[in-house]
Coordinates of C-alpha atoms in Angstrom, one line a residue:
X25 CA 116.3 87.1 117.1
X26 CA 114.2 86.9 120.2
X27 CA 113.0 83.5 121.5
X28 CA 110.4 85.2 123.7
X29 CA 107.1 83.2 124.0
X30 CA 104.7 85.5 122.1
X31 CA 102.0 82.9 122.1
X32 CA 101.9 82.9 125.9
X33 CA 101.8 86.7 126.0
X34 CA 98.9 86.9 123.5
X35 CA 97.0 84.2 125.4
X36 CA 97.4 86.1 128.7
X37 CA 95.9 89.2 127.0
X38 CA 93.0 87.4 125.4
X39 CA 92.2 85.4 128.5
X40 CA 91.2 88.5 130.3
X41 CA 88.9 89.8 127.5
X42 CA 85.2 89.8 127.8
X43 CA 84.9 88.9 124.1
X44 CA 87.6 88.3 121.5
X45 CA 87.3 88.9 117.7
X46 CA 90.1 87.0 115.9
X47 CA 91.1 88.1 112.4
X48 CA 87.7 89.6 111.6
X49 CA 87.4 90.7 108.0
X50 CA 86.6 94.2 106.8
X51 CA 82.8 94.0 106.8
X52 CA 82.7 92.7 110.3
X53 CA 85.1 95.4 111.6
X54 CA 83.2 98.2 109.7
X55 CA 79.9 97.1 111.3
X56 CA 81.4 96.9 114.8
X57 CA 83.1 100.3 114.5
X58 CA 79.9 101.9 113.4
X59 CA 77.8 100.0 116.0
X60 CA 80.1 101.2 118.8
X61 CA 80.1 104.8 117.5
X62 CA 83.9 104.7 116.8
X63 CA 83.3 105.7 113.2
X64 CA 80.7 106.8 110.7
X65 CA 80.3 105.8 107.0
X66 CA 80.8 108.1 104.1
X67 CA 78.4 108.2 101.2
X68 CA 80.5 105.6 99.5
X69 CA 81.0 103.2 102.4
X70 CA 84.4 104.3 103.6
X71 CA 85.0 104.5 107.3
X72 CA 85.4 108.1 108.7
X73 CA 87.2 108.4 112.0
X74 CA 88.5 111.2 114.3
X75 CA 91.7 110.8 116.3
X76 CA 91.0 113.6 118.7
X77 CA 93.9 115.5 120.3
X78 CA 96.5 113.7 118.3
X79 CA 96.3 114.1 114.5
X80 CA 99.8 113.0 113.9
X81 CA 102.6 111.0 115.6
X82 CA 104.1 112.0 119.0
X83 CA 107.8 111.5 118.4
X84 CA 108.8 112.9 121.8
X85 CA 106.7 110.2 123.4
X86 CA 108.4 107.3 121.6
X87 CA 110.9 105.2 123.6
X88 CA 113.1 102.2 123.0
X89 CA 114.0 99.9 125.9
X90 CA 117.7 100.4 126.8
X91 CA 119.1 96.9 127.4
X92 CA 122.0 94.7 126.4
X93 CA 120.9 94.5 122.8
X94 CA 120.2 98.2 122.2
X95 CA 122.7 99.9 124.6
X96 CA 125.5 100.2 122.0
X97 CA 123.5 100.0 118.8
X98 CA 120.6 102.5 119.0
X99 CA 121.3 106.1 118.0
X100 CA 120.2 107.5 121.4
X101 CA 120.6 111.1 120.1
X102 CA 117.5 110.3 118.1
X103 CA 115.6 108.0 120.4
X104 CA 114.2 108.2 123.9
X105 CA 115.3 105.5 126.3
X106 CA 113.2 103.5 128.7
X107 CA 114.4 101.0 131.3
X108 CA 113.4 97.4 131.1
X109 CA 111.7 97.7 134.5
X110 CA 109.6 100.7 133.4
X111 CA 108.6 98.8 130.2
X112 CA 107.6 95.7 132.1
X113 CA 105.4 97.7 134.5
X114 CA 103.9 99.6 131.5
X115 CA 103.2 96.3 129.7
X116 CA 101.5 94.8 132.8
X117 CA 99.4 97.8 133.4
X118 CA 98.4 98.0 129.7
X119 CA 97.3 94.4 129.7
X120 CA 95.4 94.8 133.0
X121 CA 93.5 97.8 131.4
X122 CA 92.1 95.4 128.8
X123 CA 90.6 93.0 131.3
X124 CA 86.8 92.8 130.7
X125 CA 86.9 94.6 127.4
X126 CA 85.9 93.4 124.0
X127 CA 89.2 92.8 122.1
X128 CA 90.1 92.6 118.5
X129 CA 93.1 90.5 117.5
X130 CA 94.6 90.7 114.0
X131 CA 97.4 88.2 113.0
X132 CA 99.1 89.8 110.0
X133 CA 102.4 89.7 108.1
X134 CA 105.0 92.4 107.5
X135 CA 107.5 91.7 104.7
X136 CA 106.5 90.2 101.3
X137 CA 109.7 88.2 101.1
X138 CA 109.2 85.0 103.2
X139 CA 112.9 85.0 104.1
X140 CA 112.6 88.4 105.8
X141 CA 109.1 88.3 107.3
X142 CA 107.5 89.3 110.6
X143 CA 104.4 87.8 112.1
X144 CA 102.6 90.7 113.7
X145 CA 99.8 90.3 116.1
X146 CA 97.9 93.5 117.1
X147 CA 95.6 93.4 120.1
X148 CA 93.3 96.4 120.5
X149 CA 89.9 97.2 121.9
X150 CA 89.2 99.5 118.9
X151 CA 87.5 98.0 115.9
X152 CA 88.5 100.8 113.6
X153 CA 92.2 100.4 114.6
X154 CA 91.9 96.7 113.9
X155 CA 90.5 97.6 110.4
X156 CA 93.3 100.2 109.9
X157 CA 96.1 97.7 110.5
X158 CA 94.4 95.0 108.6
X159 CA 94.3 97.4 105.6
X160 CA 97.9 98.3 105.9
X161 CA 99.8 95.1 106.7
X162 CA 99.8 91.9 104.6
X163 CA 96.8 89.7 105.1
X164 CA 97.7 85.9 105.4
X165 CA 97.4 84.2 102.1
X166 CA 98.3 87.2 100.0
X167 CA 102.0 86.3 99.9
X168 CA 104.1 83.2 100.6
X169 CA 104.5 82.8 104.4
X170 CA 107.9 81.9 105.7
X171 CA 108.3 79.2 108.2
X172 CA 110.5 81.2 110.6
X173 CA 108.8 84.7 110.7
X174 CA 110.0 86.9 113.5
X175 CA 107.1 87.3 116.0
X176 CA 105.9 90.7 117.0
X177 CA 103.1 91.6 119.5
X178 CA 101.6 95.1 119.6
X179 CA 99.5 96.0 122.6
X180 CA 97.3 98.9 121.6
X181 CA 95.5 100.6 124.4
X182 CA 94.6 104.1 123.0
X183 CA 92.5 105.2 126.0
X184 CA 95.0 104.0 128.7
X185 CA 96.9 106.9 130.3
X186 CA 100.5 106.3 131.1
X187 CA 102.0 107.6 134.4
X188 CA 105.4 109.2 133.9
X189 CA 106.6 108.4 137.4
X190 CA 105.5 104.8 137.2
X191 CA 106.2 104.0 133.6
X192 CA 109.2 106.2 132.7
X193 CA 107.2 108.1 130.0
X194 CA 107.3 111.8 129.3
X195 CA 103.5 112.3 129.4
X196 CA 100.4 110.1 129.6
X197 CA 101.0 109.2 125.9
X198 CA 103.7 106.6 125.2
X199 CA 104.9 104.4 122.3
X200 CA 107.4 102.0 123.8
X201 CA 109.4 99.4 121.8
X202 CA 111.2 96.4 123.3
X203 CA 113.6 95.4 120.5
X204 CA 114.9 92.3 122.3
X205 CA 111.5 90.7 122.7
X206 CA 109.7 92.6 119.8
X207 CA 106.9 93.9 121.9
X208 CA 105.3 97.3 121.4
X209 CA 102.9 99.2 123.8
X210 CA 101.0 102.1 122.4
X211 CA 99.0 104.1 124.9
X212 CA 97.2 107.5 125.2
X213 CA 96.8 108.3 121.5
X214 CA 94.2 107.4 118.9
X215 CA 96.4 108.3 115.9
X216 CA 96.7 105.0 114.0
X217 CA 99.9 105.8 112.3
X218 CA 101.7 104.9 115.5
X219 CA 100.9 101.3 114.9
X220 CA 102.2 101.2 111.4
X221 CA 105.4 103.1 112.2
X222 CA 106.2 100.9 115.2
X223 CA 106.4 97.9 112.8
X224 CA 108.7 99.9 110.6
X225 CA 110.9 100.9 113.5
X226 CA 111.3 97.3 114.6
X227 CA 112.2 96.3 111.0
X228 CA 114.6 99.2 110.7
X229 CA 116.4 98.0 113.8
X230 CA 116.7 94.3 112.9
X231 CA 117.0 94.3 109.1
X232 CA 120.6 95.5 108.7
X233 CA 121.8 92.5 110.7
X234 CA 120.3 90.3 108.0
X235 CA 122.0 92.3 105.2
X236 CA 118.7 94.0 104.3
X237 CA 118.6 97.8 103.8
X238 CA 115.3 99.1 105.3
X239 CA 113.9 102.1 103.3
X240 CA 111.3 104.7 103.8
X241 CA 110.4 104.9 100.1
X242 CA 107.9 104.0 97.3
X243 CA 108.8 101.4 94.7
X244 CA 107.4 100.5 91.3
X245 CA 108.2 98.5 88.2
X246 CA 108.7 99.4 84.5
X247 CA 106.9 97.5 81.8
X248 CA 109.9 95.2 81.5
X249 CA 110.2 94.6 85.2
X250 CA 112.9 97.1 86.2
X251 CA 112.6 98.4 89.8
X252 CA 112.7 102.1 90.7
X253 CA 112.8 103.5 94.2
X254 CA 111.4 106.9 95.3
X255 CA 112.6 108.6 98.5
X256 CA 111.1 111.8 99.6
X257 CA 109.6 113.6 102.6
X258 CA 106.0 114.7 102.8
X259 CA 105.0 117.2 100.1
X260 CA 107.7 116.2 97.6
X261 CA 105.4 114.1 95.4
X262 CA 106.6 110.6 96.4
X263 CA 103.1 109.1 96.4
X264 CA 101.9 111.0 93.3
X265 CA 104.9 110.2 91.1
X266 CA 105.2 106.5 92.1
X267 CA 101.5 105.9 91.5
X268 CA 101.6 105.5 87.7
X269 CA 99.2 103.2 85.9
X270 CA 101.9 102.2 83.4
X271 CA 104.3 101.2 86.3
X272 CA 102.9 98.5 88.7
X273 CA 103.3 99.6 92.3
X274 CA 105.4 97.4 94.6
X275 CA 104.5 99.6 97.6
X276 CA 103.9 103.1 98.8
X277 CA 106.1 103.7 101.9
X278 CA 108.2 101.0 103.4
X279 CA 110.6 98.5 101.8
X280 CA 113.6 96.3 102.2
X281 CA 116.4 95.9 99.8
X282 CA 118.0 92.4 100.1
X283 CA 120.5 90.5 98.0
X284 CA 117.6 89.3 95.9
X285 CA 115.9 92.6 95.3
X286 CA 113.2 94.8 96.8
X287 CA 110.1 93.7 98.9
X288 CA 107.3 95.7 100.4
X289 CA 107.0 95.6 104.1
X290 CA 103.2 96.4 103.9
X291 CA 100.0 95.3 102.2
X292 CA 98.4 98.7 102.0
X293 CA 98.8 102.5 101.6
X294 CA 98.5 105.3 104.1
X295 CA 98.1 108.2 101.7
X296 CA 97.7 111.9 102.6
X297 CA 94.4 113.3 101.3
X298 CA 94.9 117.0 101.7
X299 CA 93.6 118.7 98.5
X300 CA 93.1 115.3 96.9
X301 CA 91.4 115.4 93.6
X302 CA 90.2 112.8 91.0
X303 CA 92.1 114.6 88.2
X304 CA 95.5 114.9 89.9
X305 CA 95.6 111.5 91.7
X306 CA 92.8 109.3 90.3
X307 CA 94.0 106.0 91.8
X308 CA 94.2 107.4 95.4
X309 CA 90.9 109.3 95.0
X310 CA 89.1 106.2 93.8
X311 CA 90.5 104.3 96.8
X312 CA 88.9 106.8 99.2
X313 CA 85.5 105.8 97.8
X314 CA 86.0 102.1 98.5
X315 CA 84.1 100.2 101.2
X316 CA 86.4 99.6 104.1
X317 CA 88.9 102.3 103.5
X318 CA 89.7 104.2 106.7
X319 CA 89.6 108.1 106.4
X320 CA 91.4 109.8 109.3
X321 CA 90.3 113.3 110.3
X322 CA 88.6 114.0 106.9
X323 CA 85.7 116.4 107.2
X324 CA 82.5 115.2 105.6
X325 CA 79.8 117.4 104.2
X326 CA 76.0 117.1 104.9
X327 CA 75.8 114.3 102.4
X328 CA 78.6 112.3 104.0
X329 CA 80.9 113.2 101.1
X330 CA 84.6 113.9 102.0
X331 CA 85.7 117.5 101.8
X332 CA 89.4 117.0 101.0
X333 CA 90.1 120.8 100.8
X334 CA 88.8 121.2 104.4
X335 CA 91.8 121.0 106.8
X336 CA 90.0 122.5 109.8
X337 CA 90.8 119.3 111.8
X338 CA 94.4 118.9 110.5
X339 CA 96.4 119.2 107.4
X340 CA 97.5 115.6 108.0
X341 CA 94.3 113.9 106.7
X342 CA 94.8 110.3 105.6
X343 CA 93.3 107.3 103.9
X344 CA 94.3 103.8 104.7
X345 CA 93.4 101.1 102.2
X346 CA 94.7 97.7 100.9
X347 CA 97.1 97.7 97.9
X348 CA 94.6 95.3 96.2
X349 CA 92.2 98.2 95.5
X350 CA 94.7 99.9 93.1
X351 CA 94.5 99.2 89.4
X352 CA 98.2 98.4 88.9
X353 CA 100.2 96.5 91.5
X354 CA 103.3 94.3 91.3
X355 CA 102.7 90.6 91.7
X356 CA 103.7 89.5 95.2
X357 CA 104.8 93.0 96.2
X358 CA 108.3 92.3 95.2
X359 CA 110.8 93.5 92.5
X360 CA 114.3 92.8 91.4
X361 CA 117.4 94.8 92.2
X362 CA 116.7 98.5 91.6
X363 CA 117.9 100.0 88.3
X364 CA 117.0 103.6 89.4
X365 CA 117.0 105.4 92.7
X366 CA 115.2 108.8 92.9
X367 CA 115.5 111.3 95.7
X368 CA 112.7 113.8 95.7
X369 CA 112.8 117.3 97.3
X370 CA 110.5 120.3 97.1
X371 CA 113.0 123.1 97.3
X372 CA 111.0 126.2 98.2
X373 CA 114.1 128.3 98.0
X374 CA 114.1 127.9 94.2
X375 CA 117.8 126.9 94.1
X376 CA 118.0 123.3 93.1
X377 CA 117.6 122.2 89.5
X378 CA 114.6 120.1 88.5
X379 CA 116.8 117.1 88.0
X380 CA 120.4 116.2 88.7
X381 CA 122.5 113.0 88.3
X382 CA 124.3 111.8 91.5
X383 CA 127.4 109.8 91.9
X384 CA 127.1 107.0 94.5
X385 CA 128.9 109.2 97.0
X386 CA 126.6 112.1 96.3
X387 CA 123.6 109.8 96.6
X388 CA 124.7 108.7 100.1
X389 CA 125.2 112.4 101.0
X390 CA 121.7 113.3 99.9
X391 CA 120.3 110.1 101.5
X392 CA 121.8 111.1 104.8
X393 CA 120.7 114.7 104.4
X394 CA 117.0 113.9 103.5
X395 CA 116.4 117.5 102.5
X396 CA 113.2 119.3 101.6
X397 CA 112.0 122.9 102.3
X398 CA 108.5 123.6 103.5
X399 CA 106.5 126.7 103.3
X400 CA 105.5 128.1 106.7
X401 CA 101.8 128.3 107.4
X402 CA 100.3 131.5 105.8
X403 CA 98.1 131.9 108.9
X404 CA 101.2 132.9 110.8
X405 CA 102.1 135.4 108.1
X406 CA 105.4 133.8 107.5
X407 CA 106.5 133.2 103.9
X408 CA 110.2 132.4 104.2
X409 CA 110.7 128.7 103.4
X410 CA 111.9 126.5 106.2
X411 CA 114.5 123.8 105.5
X412 CA 113.8 120.3 106.8
X413 CA 116.5 117.6 107.0
X414 CA 115.4 114.1 108.0
X415 CA 118.2 111.5 107.8
X416 CA 117.5 108.6 105.4
X417 CA 114.2 110.4 104.6
X418 CA 112.8 108.9 107.8
X419 CA 114.8 109.8 110.8
X420 CA 112.1 109.3 113.4
X421 CA 111.8 105.6 112.4
X422 CA 115.6 104.9 112.1
X423 CA 116.8 103.5 115.5
X424 CA 120.4 103.0 114.3
X425 CA 122.9 105.7 113.4
X426 CA 122.2 107.0 109.9
X427 CA 125.7 106.0 108.9
X428 CA 124.7 102.4 109.2
X429 CA 122.0 102.8 106.6
X430 CA 124.2 105.1 104.5
X431 CA 127.0 102.5 104.3
X432 CA 124.5 99.9 103.3
X433 CA 123.1 102.1 100.5
X434 CA 126.6 102.8 99.2
X435 CA 127.3 99.1 99.0
X436 CA 123.9 98.4 97.3
X437 CA 124.5 101.2 94.7
X438 CA 128.0 99.9 94.0
X439 CA 127.0 96.3 93.6
X440 CA 123.8 97.0 91.6
X441 CA 125.1 99.8 89.4
X442 CA 121.8 101.6 89.9
X443 CA 121.6 105.2 88.7
X444 CA 120.8 107.8 91.3
X445 CA 118.9 111.1 90.6
X446 CA 117.8 114.1 92.6
X447 CA 114.5 115.5 91.4
X448 CA 113.3 118.9 92.7
X449 CA 109.5 119.3 92.6
X450 CA 109.7 122.7 94.3
X451 CA 110.1 126.3 93.0
X452 CA 111.7 127.9 90.0
X453 CA 112.2 131.6 89.0
X454 CA 112.7 132.5 92.7
X455 CA 111.7 131.1 96.0
X456 CA 108.2 130.7 97.4
X457 CA 106.3 134.0 97.1
X458 CA 108.3 135.1 94.1
X459 CA 108.8 132.1 91.8
X460 CA 106.3 129.4 90.8
X461 CA 106.1 125.6 91.5
X462 CA 107.7 123.5 88.8
X463 CA 104.9 122.1 86.7
X464 CA 104.1 118.4 87.1
X465 CA 104.2 117.8 83.4
X466 CA 107.9 118.8 83.2
X467 CA 108.7 116.8 86.3
X468 CA 107.1 113.7 84.8
X469 CA 109.1 114.1 81.5
X470 CA 112.3 114.4 83.5
X471 CA 111.4 111.4 85.7
X472 CA 110.5 109.3 82.6
X473 CA 113.8 110.3 81.0
X474 CA 115.7 109.1 84.1
X475 CA 113.6 105.9 84.5
X476 CA 113.8 105.0 80.8
X477 CA 117.5 105.6 80.4
X478 CA 117.2 108.5 78.0
X479 CA 119.1 110.8 80.2
X480 CA 122.1 108.4 80.7
X481 CA 123.7 109.7 77.5
X482 CA 122.4 113.3 77.6
X483 CA 125.1 116.1 77.7
X484 CA 125.6 117.4 81.2
X485 CA 127.0 120.3 83.0
X486 CA 128.6 120.1 86.5
X487 CA 126.9 122.4 89.0
X488 CA 129.8 124.5 90.5
X489 CA 128.3 124.7 94.0
X490 CA 126.6 121.3 94.5
X491 CA 128.9 119.2 92.3
X492 CA 126.2 117.1 90.7
X493 CA 125.5 116.8 87.0
X494 CA 122.6 118.5 85.4
X495 CA 121.3 117.8 81.8
X496 CA 121.7 120.7 79.3
X497 CA 118.6 119.8 77.4
X498 CA 115.7 117.3 77.7
X499 CA 113.1 116.8 75.0
X500 CA 109.8 118.5 75.9
X501 CA 111.3 120.5 78.8
X502 CA 112.2 124.3 78.6
X503 CA 116.0 124.3 78.7
X504 CA 115.9 127.4 80.8
X505 CA 114.2 125.4 83.6
X506 CA 117.3 123.2 83.8
X507 CA 119.5 126.2 84.9
X508 CA 117.8 127.6 87.9
X509 CA 119.9 130.8 87.9
X510 CA 118.6 131.7 84.5
X511 CA 115.0 131.6 85.7
X512 CA 115.6 134.2 88.4
X513 CA 115.2 137.9 87.5
X514 CA 118.3 138.7 89.7
X515 CA 121.2 136.4 89.3
X516 CA 123.1 137.8 92.3
X517 CA 120.0 137.1 94.5
X518 CA 120.1 133.5 93.2
X519 CA 123.8 133.1 94.0
X520 CA 123.2 134.4 97.6
X521 CA 120.3 132.1 98.2
X522 CA 122.2 129.1 96.7
X523 CA 125.1 129.7 99.0
X524 CA 122.7 130.1 101.9
X525 CA 121.1 126.7 101.1
X526 CA 124.5 125.1 100.7
X527 CA 125.4 126.4 104.1
X528 CA 122.3 124.7 105.6
X529 CA 123.3 121.4 104.1
X530 CA 126.8 121.7 105.5
X531 CA 125.6 122.7 109.0
X532 CA 123.1 119.9 109.1
X533 CA 125.8 117.4 108.1
X534 CA 128.0 118.4 111.0
X535 CA 125.8 116.3 113.4
X536 CA 127.2 113.1 111.7
X537 CA 130.7 114.1 112.7
X538 CA 133.5 112.0 111.1
X539 CA 131.2 109.0 110.6
X540 CA 129.9 110.3 107.2
X541 CA 131.7 111.7 104.2
X542 CA 130.8 115.4 103.7
X543 CA 133.1 115.8 100.6
X544 CA 130.2 114.8 98.3
X545 CA 128.2 117.8 99.4
X546 CA 128.2 121.5 98.4
X547 CA 131.5 123.1 97.6
X548 CA 131.3 126.3 99.6
X549 CA 134.9 127.1 99.2
X550 CA 134.7 127.2 95.4
X551 CA 131.5 129.2 95.6
X552 CA 133.2 131.9 97.7
X553 CA 136.1 132.3 95.3

C-alpha cells in the first residue's frame, strides 16, 4: 500500500481555507446547507437537494492514473487513462480553487472489518455533500478501528471546471483516481454518488491483493446468523428483497468477502426512491422522513412533502441515510461466510424461470455476465426490452479485469460450499407488453425457500437451453410459473425468444475471450437441434 503522506496533503488543503469545519455532525451540516441555500428541508426534516445538470454518474469522465502500479493490472478496455503529470496538475489546480473558501472535512472509515479498513478523508466546500458522505460511510466509533487503515483523500470541488487540454480530461467534468497514492479528485459535478463510488473503485482495485473479494451486492443474516448475498443491477429488487425485518441487514450495496466472512464497506444506504411507497418498502420510506437524510432530486409538493412518483427531474432519485435508522441491522456490519448467493435479474423478455439453482461454474458465468433487461422509456414509443450486461454486477466500478473477480468468486464458492441461485423478478407469460411482472409474493416464497434450505432437496428439471436446474414444484407457488414456456400462449414464440436471449448472453461473453469459461452458459447447439 502507498506510503504517501496524506496528513501533509490534507494540511495543505485546509491551510488555504477561510474557515474549516472538521467532522461536523448532522445537525450542524443541515443548518449550514440550509443557511447557504445549498438545500431545503422537507416537512419531516430531511434535506432536499438538486444536483443540476448531472443527475447520475459520468462514467466517460472517470479516469485512473496510468503508472507503474496500474499499467499492467487495470482493465483499460473499461477505464479511461490519465497520465501522472495531468493528475498532478489537476490536483494542484483543484486545491488552489479551494483557497479562501469555507471547507468541510469529514474523517470517516470504509470497511467494517478493522483488518481491511480505509481511513477516508473527504474535503469539500459543500455542506450537503459532507452530510451525504457522513451518512454513507462509517462514522468513527461505530465499528472497531484498525491500527493500519489505508489512508484515502478525496478532494471534492464540484464547481471547479477541468480543462481537457491542461488536465487530460474529456470535458470540464472529471473523476480522477490515483491508485498508487489513493487520492481522488472530483470536479465539475454535483452528483454525490461519485464520492461514494470512488471509494468503492479504490477498494475494488486493492482488495483482491489482500485475498478479499470486493462485491457490489446487498447482504443480510438469517435468524441463526447465516449470511446471504444479493447481487443485482438497478430495478431487479436487490434493495427491496434484502431489506427484510426478519433478516438483519449487513449492508445495502458494497461488501468484501474475506477468509473470515463478509463485511460492509459502508455505514449507510443510498436507495433509489422512484415510486417509493410506505406499503411496498416501509423501512426505506421511513428513512426518507428522518432528520438528516439527504434526498437527491426528489420533487417536493407545496407542503414540502416528497413526491416520489414525480420523476420530472430524473428517474434516478435517491435517499442517503445511515444504516442506524433502519429497524433491523447486523451488529458491527459483519457476517460469517455466506451460505447462500443470489443473483437477481429482471428479465423483460419473459424467458428465464423465476428461480434456478446454479453450479459454481454457472454462478461464475452469471456473475461475469451481470444480466438484466430493462424496458425502454415509453416516452420514446419503444416497448422492446433492452438487454443490459454489467460484469460482476458493477462493471463501472471494477478496475481489474472481470476474470480476476470471477476466479476469486469461484474459489470462495468452492471453499464455502455456498449455494448459488438465479432469481428472475421480471416477466412471465410473455415479454414486456404481453406478459406480466412476476408477483412479489411468489418471488419472496421462492427466495425464502432458497435461503431456508427448503429447495435444496426439491425435485429439479434441467433447463435444456441454459443448463441450470429449476424446481418442479414449490409450496405456495403456481407450478406453471416455474416453467416459463408453459405460461406463454405461443410455445414457438417462447422458443424463438429464448434462443435470442441465449445468443445475447453468448455474444456478450465473447469480450472476455479465452480468459473466462463460456461452457457454463447457454447451450445454443443443443437448442438448434
